[in-house]
């Protein structure tokens, strides 16, 4: 009966892979195997470079992991776009589970998973925070609790995409607040977001958590990219819209 219902739903509401737009089978993953295998996996050298560049100058982020390298107009960009702008919530949970399996190998010890929050006005406009679903998937994979209410974004900041590296740090300065300090005090915390470019947002969120008493803060994202690459992506889209 359940199988029949699944096929019936798939007939009327077919699913398509966000990477290649191929129709997915009823029980197939939200991203087809071919697209998953095409994603550029980060190696230790890349991760070390990203940590040194974005986080090593402070003591706020203890370690960083990104599953894949974000490439312009490639599969991962299409997947992230589907999550952020097409309300494919199950895709977010799936990506979180995917990251979770990779995080297990790092042997990080943490007590709580927190998504990087967005401002309530942006959440009202979009209807959701994509990182909430990543956190839910991570929690499911790692069997560690997550919360969406311990940290809030207190300022409606400008989009980071249009800003240079110094402007990004200034834009998110003091943009977060811990709502329940007792819940994060003396805890090791994993912060999750979709893509990391300069690390400014994650760094500010980690700073807020450390100032509230968190012992260690780890960070993970689906993808990592450079400032130059993200700016090129923005410029490419902007030109297409003109």
Tab-separated table of C-alpha atoms in Angstrom:
chain	number	residue	atom	x	y	z
A	1	UNK	CA	0.000	0.000	0.000
A	2	UNK	CA	2.804	2.422	0.962
A	3	UNK	CA	4.740	1.616	-2.200
A	4	UNK	CA	1.652	2.180	-4.341
A	5	UNK	CA	1.027	5.521	-2.665
A	6	UNK	CA	4.649	6.531	-3.248
A	7	UNK	CA	4.402	5.783	-6.960
A	8	UNK	CA	1.064	7.596	-7.169
A	9	UNK	CA	2.545	10.709	-5.554
A	10	UNK	CA	5.527	10.517	-7.877
A	11	UNK	CA	3.203	10.357	-10.876
A	12	UNK	CA	1.398	13.566	-9.956
A	13	UNK	CA	4.332	15.313	-8.245
A	14	UNK	CA	7.472	14.061	-9.988
A	15	UNK	CA	10.850	14.946	-8.509
A	16	UNK	CA	13.802	16.153	-10.540
A	17	UNK	CA	17.489	16.179	-9.713
A	18	UNK	CA	18.520	19.791	-8.980
A	19	UNK	CA	21.891	19.144	-10.587
A	20	UNK	CA	20.879	17.853	-14.011
A	21	UNK	CA	17.056	18.126	-13.975
A	22	UNK	CA	16.674	14.409	-14.647
A	23	UNK	CA	13.476	12.840	-13.319
A	24	UNK	CA	14.156	10.875	-10.162
A	25	UNK	CA	12.727	7.461	-9.379
A	26	UNK	CA	10.260	7.275	-6.438
A	27	UNK	CA	12.809	6.007	-3.907
A	28	UNK	CA	15.864	7.695	-5.404
A	29	UNK	CA	17.899	10.220	-3.385
A	30	UNK	CA	17.148	13.954	-3.879
A	31	UNK	CA	20.319	14.219	-6.006
A	32	UNK	CA	21.139	11.555	-8.583
A	33	UNK	CA	24.300	9.459	-8.197
A	34	UNK	CA	25.834	10.903	-11.352
A	35	UNK	CA	25.565	14.462	-10.030
A	36	UNK	CA	26.834	13.470	-6.585
A	37	UNK	CA	29.886	11.828	-8.116
A	38	UNK	CA	30.586	14.966	-10.167
A	39	UNK	CA	30.965	17.181	-7.075
A	40	UNK	CA	34.518	18.314	-6.389
A	41	UNK	CA	35.440	16.927	-2.971
A	42	UNK	CA	37.657	19.026	-0.707
A	43	UNK	CA	40.990	17.519	0.288
A	44	UNK	CA	43.055	18.102	3.430
A	45	UNK	CA	45.271	20.678	1.738
A	46	UNK	CA	42.286	22.772	0.641
A	47	UNK	CA	40.640	22.564	4.068
A	48	UNK	CA	43.862	23.543	5.804
A	49	UNK	CA	44.248	26.485	3.436
A	50	UNK	CA	40.678	27.667	4.042
A	51	UNK	CA	41.068	27.422	7.807
A	52	UNK	CA	44.358	29.340	7.770
A	53	UNK	CA	42.931	32.034	5.490
A	54	UNK	CA	39.589	32.568	7.216
A	55	UNK	CA	39.854	31.475	10.840
A	56	UNK	CA	43.384	30.935	12.153
A	57	UNK	CA	43.965	34.590	13.079
A	58	UNK	CA	41.386	34.306	15.878
A	59	UNK	CA	40.545	31.740	18.527
A	60	UNK	CA	36.840	31.687	17.776
A	61	UNK	CA	36.679	28.775	15.303
A	62	UNK	CA	38.580	25.695	16.469
A	63	UNK	CA	38.313	23.741	13.225
A	64	UNK	CA	36.510	23.925	9.882
A	65	UNK	CA	35.216	21.424	7.341
A	66	UNK	CA	33.555	21.791	3.952
A	67	UNK	CA	32.389	18.762	2.016
A	68	UNK	CA	32.766	20.176	-1.497
A	69	UNK	CA	34.301	22.993	-3.504
A	70	UNK	CA	31.759	25.429	-4.902
A	71	UNK	CA	32.259	25.972	-8.648
A	72	UNK	CA	30.627	28.580	-10.874
A	73	UNK	CA	27.648	27.250	-12.838
A	74	UNK	CA	28.376	23.674	-11.818
A	75	UNK	CA	26.318	21.042	-10.049
A	76	UNK	CA	26.819	22.236	-6.472
A	77	UNK	CA	25.705	25.753	-7.353
A	78	UNK	CA	22.479	24.356	-8.840
A	79	UNK	CA	21.901	22.202	-5.747
A	80	UNK	CA	22.438	25.084	-3.311
A	81	UNK	CA	20.193	27.316	-5.443
A	82	UNK	CA	17.408	24.714	-5.323
A	83	UNK	CA	17.682	24.552	-1.542
A	84	UNK	CA	17.740	28.315	-0.977
A	85	UNK	CA	15.239	29.520	-3.549
A	86	UNK	CA	13.014	26.572	-4.512
A	87	UNK	CA	12.057	25.417	-1.018
A	88	UNK	CA	13.390	21.896	-1.456
A	89	UNK	CA	13.532	21.209	2.272
A	90	UNK	CA	14.224	17.487	1.956
A	91	UNK	CA	17.264	18.389	-0.109
A	92	UNK	CA	18.608	20.378	2.847
A	93	UNK	CA	18.130	17.440	5.220
A	94	UNK	CA	19.785	15.116	2.692
A	95	UNK	CA	22.805	17.426	2.377
A	96	UNK	CA	23.031	17.639	6.156
A	97	UNK	CA	23.093	13.847	6.419
A	98	UNK	CA	25.729	13.750	3.686
A	99	UNK	CA	27.941	16.179	5.593
A	100	UNK	CA	27.288	14.281	8.804
A	101	UNK	CA	28.765	11.085	7.427
A	102	UNK	CA	31.939	12.980	6.538
A	103	UNK	CA	32.101	14.826	9.867
A	104	UNK	CA	32.061	11.471	11.684
A	105	UNK	CA	35.536	10.753	10.317
A	106	UNK	CA	36.915	13.956	11.893
A	107	UNK	CA	36.334	12.712	15.445
A	108	UNK	CA	35.204	16.140	16.600
A	109	UNK	CA	33.626	16.063	20.040
A	110	UNK	CA	30.657	18.438	20.338
A	111	UNK	CA	27.395	18.589	22.248
A	112	UNK	CA	25.126	20.703	20.082
A	113	UNK	CA	24.528	21.653	16.444
A	114	UNK	CA	23.479	25.222	15.608
A	115	UNK	CA	22.596	26.609	12.162
A	116	UNK	CA	23.855	30.099	11.336
A	117	UNK	CA	20.672	32.170	11.785
A	118	UNK	CA	19.231	34.655	9.318
A	119	UNK	CA	17.369	37.810	10.336
A	120	UNK	CA	13.653	37.400	11.037
A	121	UNK	CA	12.774	39.782	8.185
A	122	UNK	CA	14.742	37.729	5.689
A	123	UNK	CA	13.217	34.557	7.093
A	124	UNK	CA	9.736	36.041	6.714
A	125	UNK	CA	10.534	36.976	3.118
A	126	UNK	CA	12.052	33.617	2.186
A	127	UNK	CA	9.868	31.552	4.494
A	128	UNK	CA	12.692	29.504	6.003
A	129	UNK	CA	16.378	29.340	6.824
A	130	UNK	CA	18.133	26.780	4.640
A	131	UNK	CA	20.748	26.120	7.331
A	132	UNK	CA	18.010	24.896	9.699
A	133	UNK	CA	17.471	21.899	7.418
A	134	UNK	CA	21.201	21.250	7.112
A	135	UNK	CA	21.375	21.179	10.914
A	136	UNK	CA	18.423	18.793	11.055
A	137	UNK	CA	20.154	16.412	8.651
A	138	UNK	CA	23.412	16.608	10.583
A	139	UNK	CA	21.558	15.891	13.806
A	140	UNK	CA	19.886	12.872	12.249
A	141	UNK	CA	23.199	11.509	10.986
A	142	UNK	CA	25.295	12.225	14.076
A	143	UNK	CA	22.572	11.692	16.689
A	144	UNK	CA	23.467	14.974	18.360
A	145	UNK	CA	20.743	17.529	19.181
A	146	UNK	CA	20.318	20.723	17.204
A	147	UNK	CA	18.517	23.949	17.979
A	148	UNK	CA	17.339	26.878	15.893
A	149	UNK	CA	16.533	29.162	18.820
A	150	UNK	CA	19.700	29.606	20.862
A	151	UNK	CA	21.294	32.230	18.605
A	152	UNK	CA	19.501	34.989	16.744
A	153	UNK	CA	20.532	37.555	14.180
A	154	UNK	CA	19.868	40.982	15.652
A	155	UNK	CA	20.552	43.108	12.577
A	156	UNK	CA	19.254	42.866	9.020
A	157	UNK	CA	22.624	42.959	7.275
A	158	UNK	CA	23.247	43.691	3.608
A	159	UNK	CA	23.943	40.817	1.229
A	160	UNK	CA	27.581	39.805	1.533
A	161	UNK	CA	27.814	39.127	-2.198
A	162	UNK	CA	28.212	42.780	-3.173
A	163	UNK	CA	30.819	43.564	-0.503
A	164	UNK	CA	34.589	43.278	-0.467
A	165	UNK	CA	36.374	41.286	2.223
A	166	UNK	CA	36.775	44.135	4.738
A	167	UNK	CA	33.193	45.269	4.201
A	168	UNK	CA	31.933	41.745	4.882
A	169	UNK	CA	33.501	41.638	8.331
A	170	UNK	CA	32.142	45.087	9.181
A	171	UNK	CA	28.712	44.159	7.812
A	172	UNK	CA	28.238	41.232	10.215
A	173	UNK	CA	30.009	42.747	13.231
A	174	UNK	CA	27.855	42.332	16.369
A	175	UNK	CA	25.035	40.918	14.220
A	176	UNK	CA	24.362	37.920	16.498
A	177	UNK	CA	23.153	37.410	20.036
A	178	UNK	CA	22.887	34.300	22.181
A	179	UNK	CA	19.374	34.031	23.562
A	180	UNK	CA	20.022	31.261	26.074
A	181	UNK	CA	23.558	31.540	27.402
A	182	UNK	CA	23.078	28.642	29.823
A	183	UNK	CA	22.389	26.338	26.881
A	184	UNK	CA	25.743	27.075	25.200
A	185	UNK	CA	27.977	27.729	28.228
A	186	UNK	CA	30.660	25.063	28.716
A	187	UNK	CA	29.512	23.296	25.537
A	188	UNK	CA	31.347	22.274	22.383
A	189	UNK	CA	29.272	23.456	19.439
A	190	UNK	CA	29.097	22.717	15.717
A	191	UNK	CA	27.948	25.662	13.597
A	192	UNK	CA	26.589	24.872	10.124
A	193	UNK	CA	25.953	26.985	7.012
A	194	UNK	CA	25.561	26.335	3.298
A	195	UNK	CA	28.630	27.980	1.708
A	196	UNK	CA	31.705	29.662	3.179
A	197	UNK	CA	33.493	32.397	1.211
A	198	UNK	CA	35.515	34.624	3.541
A	199	UNK	CA	34.207	33.035	6.732
A	200	UNK	CA	33.114	36.421	8.115
A	201	UNK	CA	29.594	35.314	9.068
A	202	UNK	CA	30.699	32.040	10.655
A	203	UNK	CA	33.509	33.800	12.497
A	204	UNK	CA	31.169	36.400	13.977
A	205	UNK	CA	28.688	33.718	15.018
A	206	UNK	CA	31.487	31.709	16.657
A	207	UNK	CA	32.751	34.835	18.421
A	208	UNK	CA	29.297	35.411	19.878
A	209	UNK	CA	29.135	31.811	21.118
A	210	UNK	CA	32.601	31.924	22.663
A	211	UNK	CA	31.775	35.199	24.416
A	212	UNK	CA	28.669	33.503	25.825
A	213	UNK	CA	30.774	30.748	27.358
A	214	UNK	CA	31.067	28.063	24.676
A	215	UNK	CA	34.224	26.000	25.109
A	216	UNK	CA	34.949	25.072	21.497
A	217	UNK	CA	33.244	25.986	18.225
A	218	UNK	CA	33.603	23.886	15.092
A	219	UNK	CA	32.177	24.945	11.730
A	220	UNK	CA	31.077	23.022	8.665
A	221	UNK	CA	29.507	23.929	5.344
A	222	UNK	CA	28.322	22.110	2.266
A	223	UNK	CA	30.697	24.071	0.063
A	224	UNK	CA	33.650	26.414	0.199
A	225	UNK	CA	34.592	29.018	-2.369
A	226	UNK	CA	36.899	31.984	-2.776
A	227	UNK	CA	35.869	35.631	-2.639
A	228	UNK	CA	36.987	36.052	-6.263
A	229	UNK	CA	34.908	33.095	-7.395
A	230	UNK	CA	31.758	34.253	-5.590
A	231	UNK	CA	32.166	37.786	-6.973
A	232	UNK	CA	32.532	36.355	-10.482
A	233	UNK	CA	29.334	34.357	-9.955
A	234	UNK	CA	27.473	37.470	-8.805
A	235	UNK	CA	28.775	39.487	-11.764
A	236	UNK	CA	27.738	36.747	-14.177
A	237	UNK	CA	24.177	36.629	-12.813
A	238	UNK	CA	23.962	40.441	-12.680
A	239	UNK	CA	24.917	40.733	-16.343
A	240	UNK	CA	22.309	38.172	-17.320
A	241	UNK	CA	19.630	40.181	-15.506
A	242	UNK	CA	20.483	43.481	-17.197
